[in-house]
Short mmCIF file of C-alpha atoms in Angstrom, two decimals:
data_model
loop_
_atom_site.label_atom_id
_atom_site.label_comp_id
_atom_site.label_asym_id
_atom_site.label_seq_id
_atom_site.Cartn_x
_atom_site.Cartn_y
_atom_site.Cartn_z
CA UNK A 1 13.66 18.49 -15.58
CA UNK A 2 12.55 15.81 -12.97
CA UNK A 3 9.82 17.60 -10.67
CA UNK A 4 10.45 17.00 -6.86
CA UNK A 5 7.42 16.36 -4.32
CA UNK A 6 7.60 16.13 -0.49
CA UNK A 7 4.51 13.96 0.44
CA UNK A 8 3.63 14.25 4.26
CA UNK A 9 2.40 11.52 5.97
CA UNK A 10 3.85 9.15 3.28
CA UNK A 11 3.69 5.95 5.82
CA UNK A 12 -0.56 6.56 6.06
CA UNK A 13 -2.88 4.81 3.49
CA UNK A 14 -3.07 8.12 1.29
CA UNK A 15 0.76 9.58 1.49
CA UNK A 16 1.67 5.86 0.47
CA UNK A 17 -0.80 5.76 -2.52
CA UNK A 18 0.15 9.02 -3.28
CA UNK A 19 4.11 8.97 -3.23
CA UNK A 20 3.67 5.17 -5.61
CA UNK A 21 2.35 7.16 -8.43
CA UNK A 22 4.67 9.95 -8.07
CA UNK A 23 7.48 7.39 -8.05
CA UNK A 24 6.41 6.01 -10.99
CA UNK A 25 5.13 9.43 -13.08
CA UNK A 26 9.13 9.61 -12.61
CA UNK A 27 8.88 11.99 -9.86
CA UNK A 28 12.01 12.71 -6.88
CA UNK A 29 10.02 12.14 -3.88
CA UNK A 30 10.92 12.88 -0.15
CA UNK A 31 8.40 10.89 2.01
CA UNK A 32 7.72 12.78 5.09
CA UNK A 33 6.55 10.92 8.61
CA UNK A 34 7.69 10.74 12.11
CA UNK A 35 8.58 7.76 11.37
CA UNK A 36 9.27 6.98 7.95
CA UNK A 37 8.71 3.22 6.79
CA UNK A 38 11.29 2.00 3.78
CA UNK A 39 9.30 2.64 0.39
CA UNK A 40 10.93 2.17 -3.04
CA UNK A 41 12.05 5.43 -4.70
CA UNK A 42 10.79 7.02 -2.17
CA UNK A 43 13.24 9.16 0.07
CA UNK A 44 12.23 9.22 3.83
CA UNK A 45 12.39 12.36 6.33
CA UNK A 46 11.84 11.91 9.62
CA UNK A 47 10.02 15.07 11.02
CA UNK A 48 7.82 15.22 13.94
CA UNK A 49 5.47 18.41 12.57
CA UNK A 50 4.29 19.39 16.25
CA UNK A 51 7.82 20.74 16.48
CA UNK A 52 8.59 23.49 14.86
CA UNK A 53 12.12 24.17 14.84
CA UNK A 54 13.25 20.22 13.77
CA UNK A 55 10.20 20.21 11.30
CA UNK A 56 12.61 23.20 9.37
CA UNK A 57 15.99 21.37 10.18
CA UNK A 58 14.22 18.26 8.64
CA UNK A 59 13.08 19.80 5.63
CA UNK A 60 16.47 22.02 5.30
CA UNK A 61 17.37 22.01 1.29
CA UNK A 62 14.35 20.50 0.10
CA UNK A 63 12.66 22.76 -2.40
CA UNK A 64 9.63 21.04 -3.94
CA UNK A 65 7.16 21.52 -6.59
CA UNK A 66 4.64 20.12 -5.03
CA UNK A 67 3.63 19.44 -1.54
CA UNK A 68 0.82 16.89 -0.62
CA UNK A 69 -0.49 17.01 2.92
CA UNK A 70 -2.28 13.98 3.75
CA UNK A 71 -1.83 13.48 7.78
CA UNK A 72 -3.40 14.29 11.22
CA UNK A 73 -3.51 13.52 14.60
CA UNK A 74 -6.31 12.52 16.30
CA UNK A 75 -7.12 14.30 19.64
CA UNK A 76 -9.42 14.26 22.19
CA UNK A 77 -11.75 17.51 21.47
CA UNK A 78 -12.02 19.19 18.24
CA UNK A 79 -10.77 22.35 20.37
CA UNK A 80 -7.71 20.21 20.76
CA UNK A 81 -7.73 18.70 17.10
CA UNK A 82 -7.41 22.42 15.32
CA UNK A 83 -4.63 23.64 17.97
CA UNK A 84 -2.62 20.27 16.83
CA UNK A 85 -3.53 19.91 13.39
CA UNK A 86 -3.03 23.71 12.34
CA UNK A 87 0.17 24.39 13.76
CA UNK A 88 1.37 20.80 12.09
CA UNK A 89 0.15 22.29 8.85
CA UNK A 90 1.82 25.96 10.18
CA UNK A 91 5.33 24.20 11.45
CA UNK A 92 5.59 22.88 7.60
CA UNK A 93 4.33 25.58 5.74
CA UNK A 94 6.59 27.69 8.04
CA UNK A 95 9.65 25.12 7.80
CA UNK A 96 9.33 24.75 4.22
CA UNK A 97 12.25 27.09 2.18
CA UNK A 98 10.94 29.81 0.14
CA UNK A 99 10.07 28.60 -3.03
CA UNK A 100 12.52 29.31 -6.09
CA UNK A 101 9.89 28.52 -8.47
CA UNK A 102 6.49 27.77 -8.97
CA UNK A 103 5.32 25.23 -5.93
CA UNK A 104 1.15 23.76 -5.44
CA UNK A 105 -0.02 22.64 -2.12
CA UNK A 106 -2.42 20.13 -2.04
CA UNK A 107 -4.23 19.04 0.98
CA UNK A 108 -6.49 16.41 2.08
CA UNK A 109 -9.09 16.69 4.58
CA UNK A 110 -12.97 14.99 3.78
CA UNK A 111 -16.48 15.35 4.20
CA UNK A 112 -16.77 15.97 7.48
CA UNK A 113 -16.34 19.52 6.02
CA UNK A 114 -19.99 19.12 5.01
CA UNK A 115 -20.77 16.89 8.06
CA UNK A 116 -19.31 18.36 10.85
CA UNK A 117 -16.47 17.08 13.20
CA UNK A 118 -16.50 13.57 15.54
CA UNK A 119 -18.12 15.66 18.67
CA UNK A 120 -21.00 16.80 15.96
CA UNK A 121 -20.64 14.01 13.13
CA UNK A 122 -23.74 14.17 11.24
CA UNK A 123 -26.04 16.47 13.61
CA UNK A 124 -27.32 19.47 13.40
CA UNK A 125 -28.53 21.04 10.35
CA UNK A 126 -26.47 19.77 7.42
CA UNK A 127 -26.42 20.52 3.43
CA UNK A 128 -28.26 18.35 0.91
CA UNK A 129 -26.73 15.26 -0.29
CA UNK A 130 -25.06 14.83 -2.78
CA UNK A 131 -22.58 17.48 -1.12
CA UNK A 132 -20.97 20.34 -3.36
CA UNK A 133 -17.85 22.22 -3.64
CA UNK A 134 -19.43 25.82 -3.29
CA UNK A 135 -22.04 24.37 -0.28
CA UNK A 136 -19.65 26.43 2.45
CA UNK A 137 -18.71 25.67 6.10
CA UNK A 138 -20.53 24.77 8.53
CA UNK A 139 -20.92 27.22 11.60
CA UNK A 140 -19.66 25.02 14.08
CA UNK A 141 -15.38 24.64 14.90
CA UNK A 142 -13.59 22.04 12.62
CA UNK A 143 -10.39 21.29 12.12
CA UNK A 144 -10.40 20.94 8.41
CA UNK A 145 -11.07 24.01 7.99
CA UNK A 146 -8.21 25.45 10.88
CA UNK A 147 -5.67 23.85 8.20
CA UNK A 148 -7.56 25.28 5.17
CA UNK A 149 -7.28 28.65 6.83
CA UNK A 150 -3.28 27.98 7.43
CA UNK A 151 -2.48 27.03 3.67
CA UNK A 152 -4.68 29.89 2.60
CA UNK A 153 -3.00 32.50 4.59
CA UNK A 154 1.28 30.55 3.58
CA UNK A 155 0.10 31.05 0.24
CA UNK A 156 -0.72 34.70 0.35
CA UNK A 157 2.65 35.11 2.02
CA UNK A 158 4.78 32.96 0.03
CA UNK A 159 2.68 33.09 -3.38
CA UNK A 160 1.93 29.28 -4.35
CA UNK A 161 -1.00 27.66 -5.71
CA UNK A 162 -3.17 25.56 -3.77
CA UNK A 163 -5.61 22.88 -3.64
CA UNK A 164 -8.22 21.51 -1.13
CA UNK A 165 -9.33 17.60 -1.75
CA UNK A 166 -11.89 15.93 0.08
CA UNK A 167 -12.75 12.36 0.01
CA UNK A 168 -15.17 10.08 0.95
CA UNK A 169 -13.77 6.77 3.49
CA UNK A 170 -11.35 6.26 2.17
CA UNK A 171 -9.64 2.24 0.92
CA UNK A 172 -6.18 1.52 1.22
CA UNK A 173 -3.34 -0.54 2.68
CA UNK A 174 -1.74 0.91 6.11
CA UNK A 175 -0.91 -0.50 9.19
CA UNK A 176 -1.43 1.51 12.28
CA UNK A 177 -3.93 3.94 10.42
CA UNK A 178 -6.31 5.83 12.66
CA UNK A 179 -8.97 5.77 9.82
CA UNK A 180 -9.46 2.60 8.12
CA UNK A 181 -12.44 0.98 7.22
CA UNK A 182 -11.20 -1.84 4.89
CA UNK A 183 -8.59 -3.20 6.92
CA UNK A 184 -11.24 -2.45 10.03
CA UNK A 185 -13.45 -4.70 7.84
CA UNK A 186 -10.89 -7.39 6.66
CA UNK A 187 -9.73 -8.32 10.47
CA UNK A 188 -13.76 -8.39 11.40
CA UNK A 189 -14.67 -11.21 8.62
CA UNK A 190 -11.56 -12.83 9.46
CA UNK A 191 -12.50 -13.23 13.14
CA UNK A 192 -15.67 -13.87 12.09
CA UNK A 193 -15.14 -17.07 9.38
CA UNK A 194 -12.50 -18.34 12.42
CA UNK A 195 -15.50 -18.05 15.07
CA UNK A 196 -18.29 -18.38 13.29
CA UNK A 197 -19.94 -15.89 14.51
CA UNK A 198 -22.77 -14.29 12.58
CA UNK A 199 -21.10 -11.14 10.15
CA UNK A 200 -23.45 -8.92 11.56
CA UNK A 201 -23.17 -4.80 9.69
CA UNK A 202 -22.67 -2.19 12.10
CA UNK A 203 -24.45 0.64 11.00
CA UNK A 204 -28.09 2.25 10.77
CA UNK A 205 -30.40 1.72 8.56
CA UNK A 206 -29.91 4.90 6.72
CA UNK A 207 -26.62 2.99 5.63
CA UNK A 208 -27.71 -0.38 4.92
CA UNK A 209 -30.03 0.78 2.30
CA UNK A 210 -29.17 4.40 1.42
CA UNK A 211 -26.93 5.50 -1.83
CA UNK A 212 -23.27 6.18 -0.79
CA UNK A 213 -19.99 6.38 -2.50
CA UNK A 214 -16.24 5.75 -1.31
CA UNK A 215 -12.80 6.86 -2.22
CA UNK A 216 -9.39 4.22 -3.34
CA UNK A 217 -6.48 5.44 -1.99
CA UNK A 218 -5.22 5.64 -5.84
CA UNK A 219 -8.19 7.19 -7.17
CA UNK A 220 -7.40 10.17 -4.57
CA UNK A 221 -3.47 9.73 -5.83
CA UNK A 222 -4.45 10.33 -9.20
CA UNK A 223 -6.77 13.25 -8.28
CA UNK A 224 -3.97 15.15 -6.43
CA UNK A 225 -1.19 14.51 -8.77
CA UNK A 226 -4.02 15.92 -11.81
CA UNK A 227 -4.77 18.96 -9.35
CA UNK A 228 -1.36 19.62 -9.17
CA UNK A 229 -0.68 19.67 -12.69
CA UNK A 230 -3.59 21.13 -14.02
CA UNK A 231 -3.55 25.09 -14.00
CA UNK A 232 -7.02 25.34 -14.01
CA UNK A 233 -7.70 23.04 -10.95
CA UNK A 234 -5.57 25.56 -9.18
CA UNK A 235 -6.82 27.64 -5.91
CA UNK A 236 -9.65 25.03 -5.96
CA UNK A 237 -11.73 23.08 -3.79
CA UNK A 238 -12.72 19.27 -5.17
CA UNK A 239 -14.29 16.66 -3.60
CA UNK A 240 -12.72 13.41 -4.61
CA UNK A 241 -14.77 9.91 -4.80
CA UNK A 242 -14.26 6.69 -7.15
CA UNK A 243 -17.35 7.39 -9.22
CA UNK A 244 -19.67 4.63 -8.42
CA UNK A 245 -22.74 4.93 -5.81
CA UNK A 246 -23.37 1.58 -4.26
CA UNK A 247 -26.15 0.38 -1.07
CA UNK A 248 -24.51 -1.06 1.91
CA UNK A 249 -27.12 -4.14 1.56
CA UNK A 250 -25.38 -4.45 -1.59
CA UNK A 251 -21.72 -4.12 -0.55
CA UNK A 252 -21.75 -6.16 2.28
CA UNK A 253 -22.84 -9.08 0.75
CA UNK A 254 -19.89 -8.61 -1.69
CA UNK A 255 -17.38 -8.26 1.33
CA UNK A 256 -18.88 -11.45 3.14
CA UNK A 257 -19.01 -13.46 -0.63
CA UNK A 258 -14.88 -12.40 -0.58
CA UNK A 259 -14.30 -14.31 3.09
CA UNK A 260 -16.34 -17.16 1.84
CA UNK A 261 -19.18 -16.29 4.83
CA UNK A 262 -22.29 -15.58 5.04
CA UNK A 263 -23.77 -12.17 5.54
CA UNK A 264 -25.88 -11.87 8.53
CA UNK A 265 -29.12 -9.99 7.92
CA UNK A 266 -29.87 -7.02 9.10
CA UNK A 267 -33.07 -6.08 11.15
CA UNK A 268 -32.14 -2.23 11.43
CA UNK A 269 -30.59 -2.65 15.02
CA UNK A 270 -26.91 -0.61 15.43
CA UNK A 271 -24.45 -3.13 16.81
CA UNK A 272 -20.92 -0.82 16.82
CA UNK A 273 -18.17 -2.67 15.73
CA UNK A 274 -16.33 -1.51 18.74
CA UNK A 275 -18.66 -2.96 20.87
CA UNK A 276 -18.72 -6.30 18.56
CA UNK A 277 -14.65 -6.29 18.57
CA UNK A 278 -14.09 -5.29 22.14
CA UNK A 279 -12.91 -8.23 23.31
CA UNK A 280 -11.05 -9.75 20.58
CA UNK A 281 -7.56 -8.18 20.82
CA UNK A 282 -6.38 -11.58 22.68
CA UNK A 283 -8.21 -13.79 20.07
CA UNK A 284 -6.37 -12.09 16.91
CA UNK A 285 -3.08 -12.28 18.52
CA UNK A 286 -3.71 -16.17 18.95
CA UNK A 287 -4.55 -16.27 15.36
CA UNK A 288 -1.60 -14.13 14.44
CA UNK A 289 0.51 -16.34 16.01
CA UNK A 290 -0.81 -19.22 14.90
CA UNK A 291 -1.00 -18.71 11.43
CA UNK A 292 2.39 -16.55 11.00
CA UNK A 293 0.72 -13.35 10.49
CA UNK A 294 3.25 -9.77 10.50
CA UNK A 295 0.44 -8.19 12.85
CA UNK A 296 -0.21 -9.04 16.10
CA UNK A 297 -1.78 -5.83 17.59
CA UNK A 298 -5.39 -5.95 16.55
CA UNK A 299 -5.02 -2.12 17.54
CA UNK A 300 -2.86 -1.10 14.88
CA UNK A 301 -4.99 -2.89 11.89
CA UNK A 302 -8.53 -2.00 13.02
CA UNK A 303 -10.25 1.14 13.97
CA UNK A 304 -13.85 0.01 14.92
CA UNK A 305 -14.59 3.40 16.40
CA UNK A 306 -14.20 5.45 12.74
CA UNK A 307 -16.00 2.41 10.65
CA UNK A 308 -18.91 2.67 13.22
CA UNK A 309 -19.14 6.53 12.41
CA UNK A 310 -19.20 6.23 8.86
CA UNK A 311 -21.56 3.25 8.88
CA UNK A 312 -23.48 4.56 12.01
CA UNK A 313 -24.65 7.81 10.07
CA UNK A 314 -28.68 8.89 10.18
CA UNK A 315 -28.39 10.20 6.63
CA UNK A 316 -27.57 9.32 2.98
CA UNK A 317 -24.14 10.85 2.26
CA UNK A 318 -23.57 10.80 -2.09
CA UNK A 319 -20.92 12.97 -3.35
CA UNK A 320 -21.00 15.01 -6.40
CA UNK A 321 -17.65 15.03 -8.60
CA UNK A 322 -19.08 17.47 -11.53
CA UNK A 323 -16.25 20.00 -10.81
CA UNK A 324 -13.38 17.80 -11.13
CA UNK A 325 -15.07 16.49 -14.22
CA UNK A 326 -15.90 19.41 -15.98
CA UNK A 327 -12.19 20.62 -15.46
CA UNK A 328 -11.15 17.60 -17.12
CA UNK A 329 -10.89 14.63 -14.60
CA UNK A 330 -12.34 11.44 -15.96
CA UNK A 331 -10.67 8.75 -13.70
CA UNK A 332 -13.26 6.14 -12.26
CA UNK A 333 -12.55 3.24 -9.77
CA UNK A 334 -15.43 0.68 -8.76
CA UNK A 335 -15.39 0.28 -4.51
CA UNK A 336 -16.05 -3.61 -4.93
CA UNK A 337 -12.74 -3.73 -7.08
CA UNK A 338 -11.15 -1.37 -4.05
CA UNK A 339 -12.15 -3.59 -1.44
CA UNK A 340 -11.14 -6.85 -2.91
CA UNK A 341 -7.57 -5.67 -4.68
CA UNK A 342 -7.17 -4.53 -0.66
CA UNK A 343 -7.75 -7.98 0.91
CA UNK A 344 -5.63 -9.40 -1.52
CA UNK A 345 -3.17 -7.42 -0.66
CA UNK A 346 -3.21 -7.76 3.03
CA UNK A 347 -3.26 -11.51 2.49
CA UNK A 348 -0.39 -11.10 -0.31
CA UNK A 349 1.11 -9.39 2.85
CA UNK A 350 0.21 -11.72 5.70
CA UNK A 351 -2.30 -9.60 7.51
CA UNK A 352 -5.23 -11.45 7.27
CA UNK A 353 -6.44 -15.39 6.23
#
């Protein structure tokens, strides 16, 4: 028998990956978002998950296998992010039908279960790198782990299985994505090669010439759909990377080499990208417009402020994937391939020269 899926947040870069492979593994899909955008095979309900009573009329008759929960919103406090975030995760858990069968709940949240949340992002007393499964919270409030704490308690009421999956930044093709480094990264070279301005990295020097790793948005699509499939990966906790370490000296180069520009060097000085970018909203849309381009709103492809935390960090940040590959997952992705399959995809989609 087909299996059926409900993927929320199936318009963000992960849902997206996610509800592709499901489509194609032959999956019925129901792509949930507040408001849906037209994917193939993919059929779209239109739920906003802050309300509780049309998050259950939305999801009225849908009895899935498998639910993958791969959105947030972004607040302004982290007191504010876990009131928001776990009563979205509540309203759907909640609004969800009683399962008939077996069901698996998989949801994605990242390392800033290891590194804290934005108002404490990488401060403080933190584990060792590379970050574990079993290294446990930190003793500080975080969302992530407000929504763990709401799929842990559905499932004791309504008796599914469960997963936790947390990636590294992760690649992918969205527009209007409040987390989204490669786009973030695309748009910046782009305004840089048009300028000439020097392509100048962001971040600290821990960065530039540290060990880090990164997660594709269908490396993490592959590692939910195995989760969900594989008994033994059940009522687990996985981090979730492509398998490669790379050096930001290293990688940047690469990304610069793609635009046909030259990489800046780097003298160890943090120049934010939201600082870099802040007043180029007016040049993109002239370039938009010039060139024919489907996005206008520099807001809605960038998000300066989340690159320049990831890239901005004091410390090293490797991620060890031994659990997942003891238990029998073996995919591998390399980031330069991520990166550069994503440009050509948002120039495939006119996004960027």
């Amino acid at each position: 028998m087909t299996k059926t899926a409900l993927v929320v947040g199936a318009s963000g870069i992960v849902g997206s990956a996610t509800a592709a492979l499901l489509v194609e593994q032959g999956w019925t899909v129901h792509g949930l978002a507040r408001r849906p955008t037209g994917q193939d095979g993919v059929q779209p309900v239109a739920a906003d998950l802050q309300d509780a009573a049309a998050t259950a009329a939305a999801l009225r008759g849908i009895d899935p296998d498998a639910v993958f929960i791969t959105t947030w919103l972004r607040q302004d406090s982290e007191a504010e992010n876990i009131r928001v975030n776990a009563a979205m995760v509540r309203n759907l858990l909640d609004g969800l039908p009683t399962p008939t069968g077996p069901r698996h709940v998989a949801l994605v949240t990242g390392l800033k279960h290891y590194l804290g949340p934005f108002e404490a992002y990488g401060k403080g007393t933190l584990p060792q790198t590379p970050f574990r499964e079993e290294q446990g919270r930190l003793d500080v409030e975080n969302f992530y782990y407000a929504q763990e704490d709401e799929v842990f308690a559905a499932a004791t009421r309504d008796g599914f299985t469960w997963s936790v999956h947390r990636p590294h930044t992760v690649i992918g093709l969205a527009v209007g994505n409040a987390m989204n480094m490669g786009t973030t990264l695309a748009v910046y070279a782009t305004l840089c090669r048009e300028t000439g301005r020097p392509f100048t990295f962001p971040g600290s020097a821990a960065q530039w010439s540290g060990l880090t790793d990164m997660t594709d948005a269908g490396q993490l699509a592959r590692h939910l759909l195995w989760a969900a499939e594989t008994p033994a990966a059940h009522d687990q906790a996985f981090n979730v990377v492509n398998g490669d370490v790379f050096r930001w000296q290293w990688m940047w180069r690469r990304v610069a080499d793609w635009f046909g520009i030259e990489a800046a060097p780097f003298d160890g000085t943090i120049r934010p990208l939201e600082q870099q970018m802040a007043d180029d909203a007016g040049l993109w849309r002239e370039i938009a417009e010039r060139e024919g381009l489907g996005e206008p709103d520099l807001n809605r492809l960038a998000s300066p402020w989340h690159t320049d935390a990831d890239l901005g960090r004091p410390i090293e940040v490797v991620t060890d994937m031994s659990k997942s590959r003891r238990l029998g997952f073996t995919a591998y992705q390399p980031t330069d391939d991520a990166f550069f399959a994503l440009f050509e995809r948002l120039r495939a989609n006119r996004l960027i020269l």
